[in-house]
Amino acid sequence: DRAFDLLNQRGYHVISIKQFPLGANRDVFEAVTENDQHIIARFVKDGKFRDMQYDGPLSLERDANMYQLAATAGLPTPKILGYHDVENVPFLVVEKLPGKHWKKYLEESEYSQDAYLRSLNFLGQDIAKAHAVSLPSYGDIISPTTIHPTGINNFTTRLNHLFSLHQRQEFSMHFH
């Protein structure tokens, strides 16, 4: 497996690895190292360099910036273990946070309404923390100090900007 080899080339000493079956823009793997450290490795999928939903450039650096921003909001955030580029294949390695996937939690609770509501309460607390973060503009976070486009000071303006971009893309696809 290519991810297994690339991680080992960077010294992670992986003994097992499995790919998550999701991720529109990233190939994501969970790996266990020989010292029983659980890590997550994120690779850019071939040809996926633009976030078509929010019209921002996709990069692993952007992912790392988002982790840092989430940490400043007090959200559970994995520690970044390394950003690597091996054989022109960039990848980001982070620690695996403790806990269960939400789907597994619900399955184990036999889809009880009480467990579901408790999980929504927990999620709501994290969303409230994220909403407390103040940014100078509503745009794509390029770095901890750079957001593009600049000068968009509310979500509605940002949404209108995105709609106009999508309409232009659809128009150009029909006539080229």
PDB file of N, CA, C and O in Angstrom, residues 29-57:
ATOM      1  N   PHE A  29      -6.341   7.921   6.148  1.00  0.00           N
ATOM      2  CA  PHE A  29      -5.957   6.621   6.679  1.00  0.00           C
ATOM      3  C   PHE A  29      -5.747   6.707   8.179  1.00  0.00           C
ATOM      4  O   PHE A  29      -5.214   7.698   8.680  1.00  0.00           O
ATOM      5  N   GLU A  30      -6.151   5.662   8.871  1.00  0.00           N
ATOM      6  CA  GLU A  30      -5.796   5.505  10.282  1.00  0.00           C
ATOM      7  C   GLU A  30      -4.712   4.446  10.336  1.00  0.00           C
ATOM      8  O   GLU A  30      -4.843   3.378   9.732  1.00  0.00           O
ATOM      9  N   ALA A  31      -3.646   4.758  11.053  1.00  0.00           N
ATOM     10  CA  ALA A  31      -2.529   3.824  11.146  1.00  0.00           C
ATOM     11  C   ALA A  31      -2.121   3.653  12.600  1.00  0.00           C
ATOM     12  O   ALA A  31      -2.335   4.535  13.432  1.00  0.00           O
ATOM     13  N   VAL A  32      -1.525   2.511  12.871  1.00  0.00           N
ATOM     14  CA  VAL A  32      -0.979   2.228  14.196  1.00  0.00           C
ATOM     15  C   VAL A  32       0.516   1.992  14.009  1.00  0.00           C
ATOM     16  O   VAL A  32       0.924   1.244  13.112  1.00  0.00           O
ATOM     17  N   THR A  33       1.304   2.643  14.848  1.00  0.00           N
ATOM     18  CA  THR A  33       2.755   2.504  14.758  1.00  0.00           C
ATOM     19  C   THR A  33       3.233   1.386  15.682  1.00  0.00           C
ATOM     20  O   THR A  33       2.475   0.892  16.521  1.00  0.00           O
ATOM     21  N   GLU A  34       4.504   1.025  15.535  1.00  0.00           N
ATOM     22  CA  GLU A  34       5.035  -0.082  16.344  1.00  0.00           C
ATOM     23  C   GLU A  34       5.042   0.245  17.837  1.00  0.00           C
ATOM     24  O   GLU A  34       5.084  -0.658  18.662  1.00  0.00           O
ATOM     25  N   ASN A  35       5.015   1.546  18.219  1.00  0.00           N
ATOM     26  CA  ASN A  35       4.923   1.898  19.640  1.00  0.00           C
ATOM     27  C   ASN A  35       3.470   2.159  20.063  1.00  0.00           C
ATOM     28  O   ASN A  35       3.220   2.836  21.054  1.00  0.00           O
ATOM     29  N   ASP A  36       2.514   1.633  19.284  1.00  0.00           N
ATOM     30  CA  ASP A  36       1.073   1.679  19.555  1.00  0.00           C
ATOM     31  C   ASP A  36       0.489   3.093  19.530  1.00  0.00           C
ATOM     32  O   ASP A  36      -0.504   3.376  20.173  1.00  0.00           O
ATOM     33  N   GLN A  37       1.110   3.977  18.764  1.00  0.00           N
ATOM     34  CA  GLN A  37       0.550   5.307  18.566  1.00  0.00           C
ATOM     35  C   GLN A  37      -0.446   5.245  17.413  1.00  0.00           C
ATOM     36  O   GLN A  37      -0.151   4.697  16.355  1.00  0.00           O
ATOM     37  N   HIS A  38      -1.629   5.805  17.620  1.00  0.00           N
ATOM     38  CA  HIS A  38      -2.656   5.845  16.580  1.00  0.00           C
ATOM     39  C   HIS A  38      -2.576   7.205  15.896  1.00  0.00           C
ATOM     40  O   HIS A  38      -2.665   8.242  16.558  1.00  0.00           O
ATOM     41  N   ILE A  39      -2.398   7.167  14.579  1.00  0.00           N
ATOM     42  CA  ILE A  39      -2.242   8.400  13.808  1.00  0.00           C
ATOM     43  C   ILE A  39      -3.231   8.424  12.645  1.00  0.00           C
ATOM     44  O   ILE A  39      -3.745   7.387  12.235  1.00  0.00           O
ATOM     45  N   ILE A  40      -3.472   9.625  12.149  1.00  0.00           N
ATOM     46  CA  ILE A  40      -4.308   9.834  10.981  1.00  0.00           C
ATOM     47  C   ILE A  40      -3.435  10.501   9.915  1.00  0.00           C
ATOM     48  O   ILE A  40      -2.749  11.492  10.204  1.00  0.00           O
ATOM     49  N   ALA A  41      -3.452   9.962   8.708  1.00  0.00           N
ATOM     50  CA  ALA A  41      -2.699  10.539   7.594  1.00  0.00           C
ATOM     51  C   ALA A  41      -3.685  10.989   6.531  1.00  0.00           C
ATOM     52  O   ALA A  41      -4.587  10.240   6.150  1.00  0.00           O
ATOM     53  N   ARG A  42      -3.513  12.229   6.089  1.00  0.00           N
ATOM     54  CA  ARG A  42      -4.412  12.821   5.092  1.00  0.00           C
ATOM     55  C   ARG A  42      -3.616  13.111   3.823  1.00  0.00           C
ATOM     56  O   ARG A  42      -2.609  13.805   3.871  1.00  0.00           O
ATOM     57  N   PHE A  43      -4.107  12.578   2.698  1.00  0.00           N
ATOM     58  CA  PHE A  43      -3.485  12.767   1.394  1.00  0.00           C
ATOM     59  C   PHE A  43      -4.485  13.474   0.480  1.00  0.00           C
ATOM     60  O   PHE A  43      -5.672  13.157   0.505  1.00  0.00           O
ATOM     61  N   VAL A  44      -4.011  14.395  -0.351  1.00  0.00           N
ATOM     62  CA  VAL A  44      -4.880  15.058  -1.320  1.00  0.00           C
ATOM     63  C   VAL A  44      -5.223  14.048  -2.404  1.00  0.00           C
ATOM     64  O   VAL A  44      -4.347  13.367  -2.936  1.00  0.00           O
ATOM     65  N   LYS A  45      -6.515  13.932  -2.716  1.00  0.00           N
ATOM     66  CA  LYS A  45      -6.919  13.051  -3.813  1.00  0.00           C
ATOM     67  C   LYS A  45      -6.449  13.655  -5.131  1.00  0.00           C
ATOM     68  O   LYS A  45      -6.442  14.875  -5.297  1.00  0.00           O
ATOM     69  N   ASP A  46      -6.082  12.810  -6.067  1.00  0.00           N
ATOM     70  CA  ASP A  46      -5.627  13.281  -7.371  1.00  0.00           C
ATOM     71  C   ASP A  46      -6.648  14.213  -7.993  1.00  0.00           C
ATOM     72  O   ASP A  46      -7.837  13.899  -8.064  1.00  0.00           O
ATOM     73  N   GLY A  47      -6.173  15.365  -8.438  1.00  0.00           N
ATOM     74  CA  GLY A  47      -7.021  16.311  -9.147  1.00  0.00           C
ATOM     75  C   GLY A  47      -7.949  17.133  -8.269  1.00  0.00           C
ATOM     76  O   GLY A  47      -8.729  17.926  -8.767  1.00  0.00           O
ATOM     77  N   LYS A  48      -7.896  16.981  -6.950  1.00  0.00           N
ATOM     78  CA  LYS A  48      -8.797  17.709  -6.047  1.00  0.00           C
ATOM     79  C   LYS A  48      -8.025  18.861  -5.391  1.00  0.00           C
ATOM     80  O   LYS A  48      -7.515  18.737  -4.296  1.00  0.00           O
ATOM     81  N   PHE A  49      -7.947  19.983  -6.104  1.00  0.00           N
ATOM     82  CA  PHE A  49      -7.174  21.110  -5.596  1.00  0.00           C
ATOM     83  C   PHE A  49      -8.033  22.327  -5.287  1.00  0.00           C
ATOM     84  O   PHE A  49      -7.534  23.363  -4.932  1.00  0.00           O
ATOM     85  N   ARG A  50      -9.346  22.197  -5.468  1.00  0.00           N
ATOM     86  CA  ARG A  50     -10.239  23.331  -5.247  1.00  0.00           C
ATOM     87  C   ARG A  50     -11.492  22.856  -4.517  1.00  0.00           C
ATOM     88  O   ARG A  50     -12.089  21.859  -4.899  1.00  0.00           O
ATOM     89  N   ASP A  51     -11.855  23.566  -3.487  1.00  0.00           N
ATOM     90  CA  ASP A  51     -13.078  23.285  -2.753  1.00  0.00           C
ATOM     91  C   ASP A  51     -14.224  23.893  -3.537  1.00  0.00           C
ATOM     92  O   ASP A  51     -14.391  25.113  -3.552  1.00  0.00           O
ATOM     93  N   MET A  52     -14.979  23.065  -4.233  1.00  0.00           N
ATOM     94  CA  MET A  52     -16.025  23.575  -5.111  1.00  0.00           C
ATOM     95  C   MET A  52     -17.226  24.097  -4.325  1.00  0.00           C
ATOM     96  O   MET A  52     -18.026  24.846  -4.851  1.00  0.00           O
ATOM     97  N   GLN A  53     -17.363  23.708  -3.081  1.00  0.00           N
ATOM     98  CA  GLN A  53     -18.481  24.205  -2.287  1.00  0.00           C
ATOM     99  C   GLN A  53     -18.222  25.626  -1.793  1.00  0.00           C
ATOM    100  O   GLN A  53     -19.086  26.478  -1.845  1.00  0.00           O
ATOM    101  N   TYR A  54     -17.021  25.884  -1.312  1.00  0.00           N
ATOM    102  CA  TYR A  54     -16.699  27.200  -0.754  1.00  0.00           C
ATOM    103  C   TYR A  54     -15.735  27.994  -1.620  1.00  0.00           C
ATOM    104  O   TYR A  54     -15.309  29.067  -1.244  1.00  0.00           O
ATOM    105  N   ASP A  55     -15.365  27.460  -2.771  1.00  0.00           N
ATOM    106  CA  ASP A  55     -14.486  28.120  -3.719  1.00  0.00           C
ATOM    107  C   ASP A  55     -13.164  28.548  -3.102  1.00  0.00           C
ATOM    108  O   ASP A  55     -12.747  29.684  -3.223  1.00  0.00           O
ATOM    109  N   GLY A  56     -12.525  27.638  -2.440  1.00  0.00           N
ATOM    110  CA  GLY A  56     -11.212  27.935  -1.880  1.00  0.00           C
ATOM    111  C   GLY A  56     -10.211  26.915  -2.358  1.00  0.00           C
ATOM    112  O   GLY A  56     -10.572  25.802  -2.724  1.00  0.00           O
ATOM    113  N   PRO A  57      -8.953  27.295  -2.378  1.00  0.00           N
ATOM    114  CA  PRO A  57      -7.928  26.315  -2.754  1.00  0.00           C
ATOM    115  C   PRO A  57      -7.788  25.263  -1.658  1.00  0.00           C
ATOM    116  O   PRO A  57      -7.810  25.593  -0.475  1.00  0.00           O
TER     117      PRO A  57
END
